[in-house]
PDB file of C-alpha atoms in Angstrom:
ATOM      1  CA  MET C 174      92.995  91.513  67.888  1.00 96.00           C
ATOM      2  CA  LEU C 175      93.274  94.383  70.334  1.00 98.00           C
ATOM      3  CA  THR C 176      90.592  96.937  69.512  1.00 98.00           C
ATOM      4  CA  ARG C 177      90.542  99.496  72.335  1.00 98.00           C
ATOM      5  CA  ILE C 178      92.271 101.011  75.316  1.00 98.00           C
ATOM      6  CA  ASP C 179      90.154  99.219  77.910  1.00 98.00           C
ATOM      7  CA  HIS C 180      91.546 100.938  80.980  1.00 98.00           C
ATOM      8  CA  ILE C 181      94.446 102.609  82.714  1.00 98.00           C
ATOM      9  CA  GLY C 182      95.206 101.000  86.072  1.00 98.00           C
ATOM     10  CA  ILE C 183      96.268 103.504  88.738  1.00 98.00           C
ATOM     11  CA  ALA C 184      97.617 102.390  92.129  1.00 98.00           C
ATOM     12  CA  CYS C 185      96.703 104.472  95.173  1.00 98.00           C
ATOM     13  CA  HIS C 186      97.041 104.290  98.940  1.00 98.00           C
ATOM     14  CA  ASP C 187      93.475 105.375  99.728  1.00 98.00           C
ATOM     15  CA  LEU C 188      90.778 104.395  97.239  1.00 98.00           C
ATOM     16  CA  ASP C 189      88.065 106.608  98.733  1.00 98.00           C
ATOM     17  CA  ALA C 190      90.292 109.696  98.681  1.00 98.00           C
ATOM     18  CA  THR C 191      91.395 108.988  95.104  1.00 98.00           C
ATOM     19  CA  VAL C 192      87.843 108.420  93.898  1.00 98.00           C
ATOM     20  CA  GLU C 193      86.928 111.734  95.514  1.00 98.00           C
ATOM     21  CA  PHE C 194      89.863 113.482  93.765  1.00 98.00           C
ATOM     22  CA  TYR C 195      88.683 112.275  90.336  1.00 98.00           C
ATOM     23  CA  ARG C 196      85.083 113.233  91.108  1.00 98.00           C
ATOM     24  CA  ALA C 197      85.822 116.671  92.508  1.00 98.00           C
ATOM     25  CA  THR C 198      88.491 117.579  89.929  1.00 98.00           C
ATOM     26  CA  TYR C 199      87.019 116.170  86.701  1.00 98.00           C
ATOM     27  CA  GLY C 200      83.484 115.069  87.490  1.00 98.00           C
ATOM     28  CA  PHE C 201      84.249 111.376  86.861  1.00 98.00           C
ATOM     29  CA  GLU C 202      81.862 109.040  88.685  1.00 97.00           C
ATOM     30  CA  VAL C 203      82.258 105.466  89.903  1.00 98.00           C
ATOM     31  CA  PHE C 204      80.706 103.061  87.394  1.00 98.00           C
ATOM     32  CA  HIS C 205      81.536  99.894  89.328  1.00 97.00           C
ATOM     33  CA  SER C 206      83.498  98.873  92.400  1.00 97.00           C
ATOM     34  CA  GLU C 207      84.582  95.524  93.763  1.00 97.00           C
ATOM     35  CA  VAL C 208      87.170  93.663  95.805  1.00 97.00           C
ATOM     36  CA  ASN C 209      89.293  91.111  93.922  1.00 92.00           C
ATOM     37  CA  GLU C 210      90.754  88.878  96.638  1.00 90.00           C
ATOM     38  CA  GLU C 211      92.885  86.905  94.187  1.00 88.00           C
ATOM     39  CA  GLN C 212      94.572  90.085  92.935  1.00 89.00           C
ATOM     40  CA  GLY C 213      94.592  91.583  96.445  1.00 95.00           C
ATOM     41  CA  VAL C 214      92.920  94.842  95.425  1.00 96.00           C
ATOM     42  CA  ARG C 215      89.921  97.010  96.149  1.00 97.00           C
ATOM     43  CA  GLU C 216      89.056  98.846  92.984  1.00 98.00           C
ATOM     44  CA  ALA C 217      86.787 101.443  91.414  1.00 98.00           C
ATOM     45  CA  MET C 218      86.115 101.695  87.687  1.00 98.00           C
ATOM     46  CA  LEU C 219      85.419 105.208  86.341  1.00 98.00           C
ATOM     47  CA  LYS C 220      83.933 105.061  82.841  1.00 98.00           C
ATOM     48  CA  ILE C 221      85.402 107.830  80.679  1.00 98.00           C
ATOM     49  CA  ASN C 222      84.068 107.126  77.166  1.00 98.00           C
ATOM     50  CA  GLU C 223      82.633 104.460  74.927  1.00 98.00           C
ATOM     51  CA  THR C 224      84.767 103.018  72.141  1.00 98.00           C
ATOM     52  CA  SER C 225      84.272 102.195  68.469  1.00 97.00           C
ATOM     53  CA  ASP C 226      84.456  98.417  69.081  1.00 97.00           C
ATOM     54  CA  GLY C 227      81.332  98.502  71.291  1.00 97.00           C
ATOM     55  CA  GLY C 228      83.285  98.631  74.547  1.00 97.00           C
ATOM     56  CA  ALA C 229      84.420 101.443  76.795  1.00 98.00           C
ATOM     57  CA  SER C 230      87.516 102.997  78.347  1.00 98.00           C
ATOM     58  CA  TYR C 231      87.863 103.296  82.109  1.00 98.00           C
ATOM     59  CA  LEU C 232      90.209 104.477  84.777  1.00 98.00           C
ATOM     60  CA  GLN C 233      90.739 101.629  87.217  1.00 98.00           C
ATOM     61  CA  LEU C 234      91.727 102.898  90.664  1.00 98.00           C
ATOM     62  CA  LEU C 235      93.438 100.204  92.729  1.00 98.00           C
ATOM     63  CA  GLU C 236      94.123 100.068  96.473  1.00 98.00           C
ATOM     64  CA  PRO C 237      95.918  96.972  97.761  1.00 98.00           C
ATOM     65  CA  THR C 238      94.070  94.897 100.351  1.00 97.00           C
ATOM     66  CA  ARG C 239      97.369  93.442 101.597  1.00 96.00           C
ATOM     67  CA  GLU C 240     100.970  94.617 101.469  1.00 94.00           C
ATOM     68  CA  ASP C 241     102.222  91.415  99.828  1.00 95.00           C
ATOM     69  CA  SER C 242      99.882  91.711  96.820  1.00 95.00           C
ATOM     70  CA  ALA C 243     101.421  92.680  93.480  1.00 95.00           C
ATOM     71  CA  VAL C 244      99.918  96.178  93.697  1.00 97.00           C
ATOM     72  CA  GLY C 245     100.919  96.521  97.363  1.00 98.00           C
ATOM     73  CA  LYS C 246     104.555  95.714  96.576  1.00 98.00           C
ATOM     74  CA  TRP C 247     104.506  97.990  93.539  1.00 97.00           C
ATOM     75  CA  LEU C 248     103.114 100.883  95.612  1.00 97.00           C
ATOM     76  CA  ALA C 249     105.721 100.420  98.340  1.00 97.00           C
ATOM     77  CA  LYS C 250     108.457 100.669  95.705  1.00 96.00           C
ATOM     78  CA  ASN C 251     107.061 103.326  93.351  1.00 95.00           C
ATOM     79  CA  GLY C 252     104.437 105.340  95.209  1.00 97.00           C
ATOM     80  CA  GLU C 253     101.114 106.269  93.663  1.00 98.00           C
ATOM     81  CA  GLY C 254     100.850 106.383  89.869  1.00 98.00           C
ATOM     82  CA  VAL C 255     100.047 104.454  86.707  1.00 98.00           C
ATOM     83  CA  HIS C 256     100.479 100.740  87.450  1.00 98.00           C
ATOM     84  CA  HIS C 257      99.441  99.191  84.114  1.00 98.00           C
ATOM     85  CA  ILE C 258      97.570  99.740  80.865  1.00 98.00           C
ATOM     86  CA  ALA C 259      94.985  97.382  79.377  1.00 98.00           C
ATOM     87  CA  PHE C 260      93.874  96.660  75.838  1.00 98.00           C
ATOM     88  CA  GLY C 261      90.477  95.172  75.055  1.00 98.00           C
ATOM     89  CA  THR C 262      90.056  92.180  72.758  1.00 98.00           C
ATOM     90  CA  ALA C 263      87.182  89.885  71.834  1.00 98.00           C
ATOM     91  CA  ASP C 264      89.386  86.827  72.478  1.00 98.00           C
ATOM     92  CA  VAL C 265      91.990  87.109  75.224  1.00 98.00           C
ATOM     93  CA  ASP C 266      92.811  83.387  74.916  1.00 98.00           C
ATOM     94  CA  ALA C 267      93.756  83.551  71.246  1.00 98.00           C
ATOM     95  CA  ASP C 268      95.576  86.866  71.537  1.00 98.00           C
ATOM     96  CA  SER C 269      97.594  85.872  74.582  1.00 97.00           C
ATOM     97  CA  GLU C 270      98.647  82.615  72.908  1.00 97.00           C
ATOM     98  CA  GLU C 271      99.633  84.462  69.743  1.00 98.00           C
ATOM     99  CA  ILE C 272     101.646  87.008  71.746  1.00 98.00           C
ATOM    100  CA  ARG C 273     103.274  84.252  73.815  1.00 98.00           C
ATOM    101  CA  GLY C 274     104.340  82.686  70.531  1.00 98.00           C
ATOM    102  CA  LYS C 275     106.190  85.896  69.679  1.00 97.00           C
ATOM    103  CA  GLY C 276     108.392  85.485  72.757  1.00 97.00           C
ATOM    104  CA  VAL C 277     106.614  87.913  75.092  1.00 98.00           C
ATOM    105  CA  ARG C 278     106.146  86.438  78.574  1.00 98.00           C
ATOM    106  CA  VAL C 279     102.450  86.045  79.435  1.00 98.00           C
ATOM    107  CA  LEU C 280     102.130  85.978  83.228  1.00 97.00           C
ATOM    108  CA  TYR C 281      99.196  83.563  83.569  1.00 96.00           C
ATOM    109  CA  GLN C 282      98.971  80.121  82.012  1.00 94.00           C
ATOM    110  CA  GLU C 283      95.226  80.702  81.520  1.00 96.00           C
ATOM    111  CA  PRO C 284      93.339  84.014  81.754  1.00 97.00           C
ATOM    112  CA  ARG C 285      91.902  84.846  85.191  1.00 96.00           C
ATOM    113  CA  ILE C 286      88.884  86.835  86.348  1.00 94.00           C
ATOM    114  CA  GLY C 287      89.279  90.623  86.325  1.00 94.00           C
ATOM    115  CA  SER C 288      86.955  93.596  86.822  1.00 93.00           C
ATOM    116  CA  MET C 289      83.245  93.142  86.152  1.00 94.00           C
ATOM    117  CA  GLY C 290      83.601  89.462  85.304  1.00 94.00           C
ATOM    118  CA  SER C 291      86.120  90.055  82.517  1.00 97.00           C
ATOM    119  CA  ARG C 292      88.847  87.562  81.623  1.00 97.00           C
ATOM    120  CA  ILE C 293      92.352  88.982  81.825  1.00 97.00           C
ATOM    121  CA  THR C 294      96.024  88.254  81.513  1.00 98.00           C
ATOM    122  CA  PHE C 295      99.203  90.311  81.855  1.00 98.00           C
ATOM    123  CA  LEU C 296     102.352  90.624  79.767  1.00 98.00           C
ATOM    124  CA  HIS C 297     105.738  90.992  81.460  1.00 98.00           C
ATOM    125  CA  PRO C 298     106.756  94.668  81.537  1.00 98.00           C
ATOM    126  CA  LYS C 299     110.383  93.821  80.746  1.00 98.00           C
ATOM    127  CA  ASP C 300     109.202  92.377  77.433  1.00 98.00           C
ATOM    128  CA  CYS C 301     107.003  95.474  76.752  1.00 98.00           C
ATOM    129  CA  HIS C 302     109.459  98.385  77.025  1.00 98.00           C
ATOM    130  CA  GLY C 303     108.701  98.873  80.722  1.00 98.00           C
ATOM    131  CA  VAL C 304     104.897  98.849  80.505  1.00 98.00           C
ATOM    132  CA  LEU C 305     102.935  96.251  82.489  1.00 98.00           C
ATOM    133  CA  THR C 306     100.304  95.414  79.876  1.00 98.00           C
ATOM    134  CA  GLU C 307      96.965  93.683  80.472  1.00 98.00           C
ATOM    135  CA  LEU C 308      94.725  92.052  77.873  1.00 98.00           C
ATOM    136  CA  VAL C 309      90.990  92.024  78.684  1.00 98.00           C
ATOM    137  CA  THR C 310      87.927  90.342  77.275  1.00 98.00           C
ATOM    138  CA  SER C 311      84.779  91.828  78.797  1.00 97.00           C
ATOM    139  CA  ALA C 312      82.129  89.551  80.246  1.00 94.00           C
ATOM    140  CA  PRO C 313      79.343  88.839  77.750  1.00 87.00           C
ATOM    141  CA  VAL C 314      76.420  91.244  78.069  1.00 76.00           C
ATOM    142  CA  GLU C 315      73.341  89.326  79.232  1.00 64.00           C
ATOM    143  CA  SER C 316      70.945  88.796  76.380  1.00 57.00           C
ATOM    144  CA  THR C 317      67.666  90.696  76.506  1.00 54.00           C
ATOM    145  CA  GLU C 318      66.021  88.169  74.173  1.00 52.00           C
ATOM    146  CA  HIS C 319      63.321  85.856  75.513  1.00 49.00           C
TER     147      HIS C 319
ATOM    148  CA  MET M 695      84.464 118.760  80.429  1.00 96.00           C
ATOM    149  CA  LEU M 696      86.790 115.822  79.884  1.00 98.00           C
ATOM    150  CA  THR M 697      85.136 113.376  77.506  1.00 98.00           C
ATOM    151  CA  ARG M 698      87.728 110.770  76.553  1.00 98.00           C
ATOM    152  CA  ILE M 699      91.037 109.112  77.282  1.00 98.00           C
ATOM    153  CA  ASP M 700      92.937 110.899  74.526  1.00 98.00           C
ATOM    154  CA  HIS M 701      96.227 109.075  74.898  1.00 98.00           C
ATOM    155  CA  ILE M 702      98.682 107.272  77.109  1.00 98.00           C
ATOM    156  CA  GLY M 703     102.179 108.781  76.873  1.00 98.00           C
ATOM    157  CA  ILE M 704     104.956 106.181  77.027  1.00 98.00           C
ATOM    158  CA  ALA M 705     108.618 107.177  77.328  1.00 98.00           C
ATOM    159  CA  CYS M 706     111.190 105.051  75.503  1.00 98.00           C
ATOM    160  CA  HIS M 707     114.892 105.125  74.707  1.00 98.00           C
ATOM    161  CA  ASP M 708     114.559 104.144  71.038  1.00 98.00           C
ATOM    162  CA  LEU M 709     111.410 105.266  69.231  1.00 98.00           C
ATOM    163  CA  ASP M 710     111.954 103.101  66.149  1.00 98.00           C
ATOM    164  CA  ALA M 711     112.459  99.948  68.209  1.00 98.00           C
ATOM    165  CA  THR M 712     109.404 100.703  70.356  1.00 98.00           C
ATOM    166  CA  VAL M 713     107.212 101.414  67.326  1.00 98.00           C
ATOM    167  CA  GLU M 714     108.373  98.093  65.894  1.00 98.00           C
ATOM    168  CA  PHE M 715     107.526  96.289  69.169  1.00 98.00           C
ATOM    169  CA  TYR M 716     103.946  97.622  69.103  1.00 98.00           C
ATOM    170  CA  ARG M 717     103.564  96.759  65.416  1.00 98.00           C
ATOM    171  CA  ALA M 718     105.014  93.260  65.622  1.00 98.00           C
ATOM    172  CA  THR M 719     103.325  92.318  68.915  1.00 98.00           C
ATOM    173  CA  TYR M 720      99.855  93.845  68.517  1.00 98.00           C
ATOM    174  CA  GLY M 721      99.569  95.054  64.930  1.00 98.00           C
ATOM    175  CA  PHE M 722      99.329  98.737  65.938  1.00 98.00           C
ATOM    176  CA  GLU M 723     100.438 101.112  63.178  1.00 97.00           C
ATOM    177  CA  VAL M 724     101.833 104.642  63.272  1.00 98.00           C
ATOM    178  CA  PHE M 725      99.053 107.145  62.597  1.00 98.00           C
ATOM    179  CA  HIS M 726     101.253 110.249  62.882  1.00 97.00           C
ATOM    180  CA  SER M 727     104.803 111.132  63.857  1.00 97.00           C
ATOM    181  CA  GLU M 728     106.520 114.419  64.576  1.00 97.00           C
ATOM    182  CA  VAL M 729     109.300 116.155  66.488  1.00 97.00           C
ATOM    183  CA  ASN M 730     108.212 118.669  69.144  1.00 92.00           C
ATOM    184  CA  GLU M 731     111.295 120.800  69.783  1.00 90.00           C
ATOM    185  CA  GLU M 732     109.670 122.761  72.602  1.00 87.00           C
ATOM    186  CA  GLN M 733     108.865 119.545  74.495  1.00 89.00           C
ATOM    187  CA  GLY M 734     112.182 117.986  73.436  1.00 95.00           C
ATOM    188  CA  VAL M 735     110.608 114.801  72.063  1.00 96.00           C
ATOM    189  CA  ARG M 736     110.350 112.707  68.927  1.00 97.00           C
ATOM    190  CA  GLU M 737     107.002 110.976  68.998  1.00 98.00           C
ATOM    191  CA  ALA M 738     104.758 108.483  67.237  1.00 98.00           C
ATOM    192  CA  MET M 739     100.990 108.344  67.704  1.00 98.00           C
ATOM    193  CA  LEU M 740      99.380 104.884  67.351  1.00 98.00           C
ATOM    194  CA  LYS M 741      95.603 105.157  66.991  1.00 98.00           C
ATOM    195  CA  ILE M 742      93.884 102.389  68.959  1.00 98.00           C
ATOM    196  CA  ASN M 743      90.161 103.225  68.752  1.00 98.00           C
ATOM    197  CA  GLU M 744      87.681 105.985  68.118  1.00 98.00           C
ATOM    198  CA  THR M 745      85.702 107.421  71.016  1.00 98.00           C
ATOM    199  CA  SER M 746      82.082 108.343  71.663  1.00 97.00           C
ATOM    200  CA  ASP M 747      82.842 112.090  71.753  1.00 97.00           C
ATOM    201  CA  GLY M 748      84.001 112.052  68.108  1.00 97.00           C
ATOM    202  CA  GLY M 749      87.698 111.802  68.991  1.00 97.00           C
ATOM    203  CA  ALA M 750      90.103 108.896  69.334  1.00 98.00           C
ATOM    204  CA  SER M 751      92.452 107.212  71.794  1.00 98.00           C
ATOM    205  CA  TYR M 752      96.135 106.820  70.986  1.00 98.00           C
ATOM    206  CA  LEU M 753      99.340 105.496  72.414  1.00 98.00           C
ATOM    207  CA  GLN M 754     101.918 108.276  72.251  1.00 98.00           C
ATOM    208  CA  LEU M 755     105.458 106.893  72.140  1.00 98.00           C
ATOM    209  CA  LEU M 756     108.028 109.485  73.214  1.00 98.00           C
ATOM    210  CA  GLU M 757     111.813 109.519  72.750  1.00 98.00           C
ATOM    211  CA  PRO M 758     113.673 112.515  74.171  1.00 98.00           C
ATOM    212  CA  THR M 759     115.669 114.592  71.682  1.00 97.00           C
ATOM    213  CA  ARG M 760     117.867 115.908  74.506  1.00 96.00           C
ATOM    214  CA  GLU M 761     118.773 114.603  77.952  1.00 94.00           C
ATOM    215  CA  ASP M 762     117.687 117.796  79.715  1.00 95.00           C
ATOM    216  CA  SER M 763     114.114 117.658  78.367  1.00 95.00           C
ATOM    217  CA  ALA M 764     111.351 116.719  80.802  1.00 95.00           C
ATOM    218  CA  VAL M 765     111.004 113.274  79.216  1.00 97.00           C
ATOM    219  CA  GLY M 766     114.797 112.814  79.078  1.00 98.00           C
ATOM    220  CA  LYS M 767     115.143 113.503  82.785  1.00 98.00           C
ATOM    221  CA  TRP M 768     112.157 111.325  83.601  1.00 97.00           C
ATOM    222  CA  LEU M 769     113.625 108.409  81.585  1.00 97.00           C
ATOM    223  CA  ALA M 770     117.015 108.727  83.274  1.00 97.00           C
ATOM    224  CA  LYS M 771     115.306 108.457  86.655  1.00 96.00           C
ATOM    225  CA  ASN M 772     112.560 105.904  85.962  1.00 95.00           C
ATOM    226  CA  GLY M 773     113.499 103.925  82.862  1.00 97.00           C
ATOM    227  CA  GLU M 774     110.998 103.143  80.117  1.00 98.00           C
ATOM    228  CA  GLY M 775     107.305 103.140  81.005  1.00 98.00           C
ATOM    229  CA  VAL M 776     104.108 105.160  81.218  1.00 98.00           C
ATOM    230  CA  HIS M 777     105.060 108.840  81.501  1.00 98.00           C
ATOM    231  CA  HIS M 778     101.621 110.489  81.538  1.00 98.00           C
ATOM    232  CA  ILE M 779      97.944 110.081  80.716  1.00 98.00           C
ATOM    233  CA  ALA M 780      95.845 112.552  78.742  1.00 98.00           C
ATOM    234  CA  PHE M 781      92.151 113.389  78.760  1.00 98.00           C
ATOM    235  CA  GLY M 782      90.439 115.024  75.782  1.00 98.00           C
ATOM    236  CA  THR M 783      88.223 118.078  76.144  1.00 98.00           C
ATOM    237  CA  ALA M 784      86.554 120.470  73.733  1.00 98.00           C
ATOM    238  CA  ASP M 785      87.924 123.443  75.729  1.00 98.00           C
ATOM    239  CA  VAL M 786      91.318 123.031  77.370  1.00 98.00           C
ATOM    240  CA  ASP M 787      91.373 126.719  78.336  1.00 98.00           C
ATOM    241  CA  ALA M 788      88.140 126.621  80.333  1.00 98.00           C
ATOM    242  CA  ASP M 789      88.871 123.228  81.902  1.00 98.00           C
ATOM    243  CA  SER M 790      92.404 124.094  82.938  1.00 97.00           C
ATOM    244  CA  GLU M 791      91.220 127.343  84.538  1.00 97.00           C
ATOM    245  CA  GLU M 792      88.437 125.544  86.369  1.00 98.00           C
ATOM    246  CA  ILE M 793      90.859 122.890  87.630  1.00 98.00           C
ATOM    247  CA  ARG M 794      93.410 125.547  88.633  1.00 98.00           C
ATOM    248  CA  GLY M 795      90.638 127.147  90.664  1.00 98.00           C
ATOM    249  CA  LYS M 796      90.272 123.894  92.605  1.00 97.00           C
ATOM    250  CA  GLY M 797      93.876 124.174  93.798  1.00 97.00           C
ATOM    251  CA  VAL M 798      95.503 121.746  91.342  1.00 98.00           C
ATOM    252  CA  ARG M 799      98.727 123.165  89.896  1.00 98.00           C
ATOM    253  CA  VAL M 800      98.477 123.649  86.119  1.00 98.00           C
ATOM    254  CA  LEU M 801     102.002 123.622  84.690  1.00 97.00           C
ATOM    255  CA  TYR M 802     101.528 126.126  81.845  1.00 96.00           C
ATOM    256  CA  GLN M 803     100.095 129.617  82.182  1.00 94.00           C
ATOM    257  CA  GLU M 804      98.492 129.161  78.751  1.00 96.00           C
ATOM    258  CA  PRO M 805      98.048 125.906  76.783  1.00 97.00           C
ATOM    259  CA  ARG M 806     100.875 125.038  74.366  1.00 96.00           C
ATOM    260  CA  ILE M 807     101.009 123.124  71.095  1.00 94.00           C
ATOM    261  CA  GLY M 808     100.972 119.320  71.390  1.00 94.00           C
ATOM    262  CA  SER M 809     100.658 116.421  68.952  1.00 93.00           C
ATOM    263  CA  MET M 810      98.933 117.006  65.620  1.00 94.00           C
ATOM    264  CA  GLY M 811      98.358 120.698  66.301  1.00 94.00           C
ATOM    265  CA  SER M 812      96.419 120.089  69.518  1.00 97.00           C
ATOM    266  CA  ARG M 813      96.480 122.517  72.449  1.00 97.00           C
ATOM    267  CA  ILE M 814      97.658 120.976  75.696  1.00 97.00           C
ATOM    268  CA  THR M 815      98.475 121.608  79.314  1.00 98.00           C
ATOM    269  CA  PHE M 816      99.679 119.438  82.194  1.00 98.00           C
ATOM    270  CA  LEU M 817      98.614 119.076  85.822  1.00 98.00           C
ATOM    271  CA  HIS M 818     101.226 118.537  88.533  1.00 98.00           C
ATOM    272  CA  PRO M 819     101.477 114.836  89.395  1.00 98.00           C
ATOM    273  CA  LYS M 820     101.825 115.593  93.111  1.00 98.00           C
ATOM    274  CA  ASP M 821      98.353 117.141  93.004  1.00 98.00           C
ATOM    275  CA  CYS M 822      96.950 114.141  91.037  1.00 98.00           C
ATOM    276  CA  HIS M 823      97.864 111.147  93.220  1.00 98.00           C
ATOM    277  CA  GLY M 824     101.145 110.594  91.390  1.00 98.00           C
ATOM    278  CA  VAL M 825      99.810 110.752  87.818  1.00 98.00           C
ATOM    279  CA  LEU M 826     101.196 113.369  85.432  1.00 98.00           C
ATOM    280  CA  THR M 827      97.953 114.349  83.711  1.00 98.00           C
ATOM    281  CA  GLU M 828      97.585 116.169  80.400  1.00 98.00           C
ATOM    282  CA  LEU M 829      94.490 117.933  79.070  1.00 98.00           C
ATOM    283  CA  VAL M 830      94.155 118.063  75.267  1.00 98.00           C
ATOM    284  CA  THR M 831      91.942 119.871  72.803  1.00 98.00           C
ATOM    285  CA  SER M 832      92.415 118.456  69.310  1.00 97.00           C
ATOM    286  CA  ALA M 833      93.079 120.785  66.405  1.00 94.00           C
ATOM    287  CA  PRO M 834      89.884 121.648  64.533  1.00 87.00           C
ATOM    288  CA  VAL M 835      89.219 119.367  61.581  1.00 76.00           C
ATOM    289  CA  GLU M 836      89.397 121.428  58.394  1.00 64.00           C
ATOM    290  CA  SER M 837      85.944 122.168  57.097  1.00 56.00           C
ATOM    291  CA  THR M 838      84.905 120.523  53.855  1.00 54.00           C
ATOM    292  CA  GLU M 839      82.270 123.211  53.230  1.00 52.00           C
ATOM    293  CA  HIS M 840      82.742 125.693  50.402  1.00 49.00           C
TER     294      HIS M 840
END
């Protein structure tokens, strides 16, 4: 079950300049940044609010690390803007299988690793009224019990 | 101060079909629907989660009521997809003036009426790295005091 807007993925040419725009204009700060070589992106996560399911909503700013990555090709065609939206779920495996069973194309056979150790998959935008849609299960929070 | 992702605005050709896609695929239900003649849209708000500032995050599905509306022209050019993103604030007037003072073009001189009686304005996408960005202050909740 999808229980939050996890993030909005925004493609940009220059991650540092875009991070600085969001900081200077709105006061949003970088919560996390990483390079995902498999996805071919450098990214910054800006945490905007916490959510009623115990998670949070972020802006995910994405700069391609190579022109032939999915985001690189998308940017060359569309220019900067919203690349995808992502819903959070406690069980991306079950939800993606259920959605696949409804005839929506799920782009990965098995979920892959996304931001901050999450597990993610994507739904084909042509099956989602033009919206590239990601499903995300956050990495488990490390227990503080001893 | 912007304290939440208020909504993601998604343009579609057929509101009823798109509402049905989100219901059948994810179980999202319509929380509110209305026609905004000034904006030239029929819209449905799907509430996804509540947020830590006391508000909520929605998907806003938008069908143009006329081809020459902003959303109608955008759809003709781009096809279905994410049209804008919106951040929630307690004071759209103060925030839009502050942001205008930073050199970002604010599209309305004064905020106008948006979904569910909110007050809204938009920032020019060319000043926001390609993202049409809305600022929203929700309508006050009616007091239950006597």
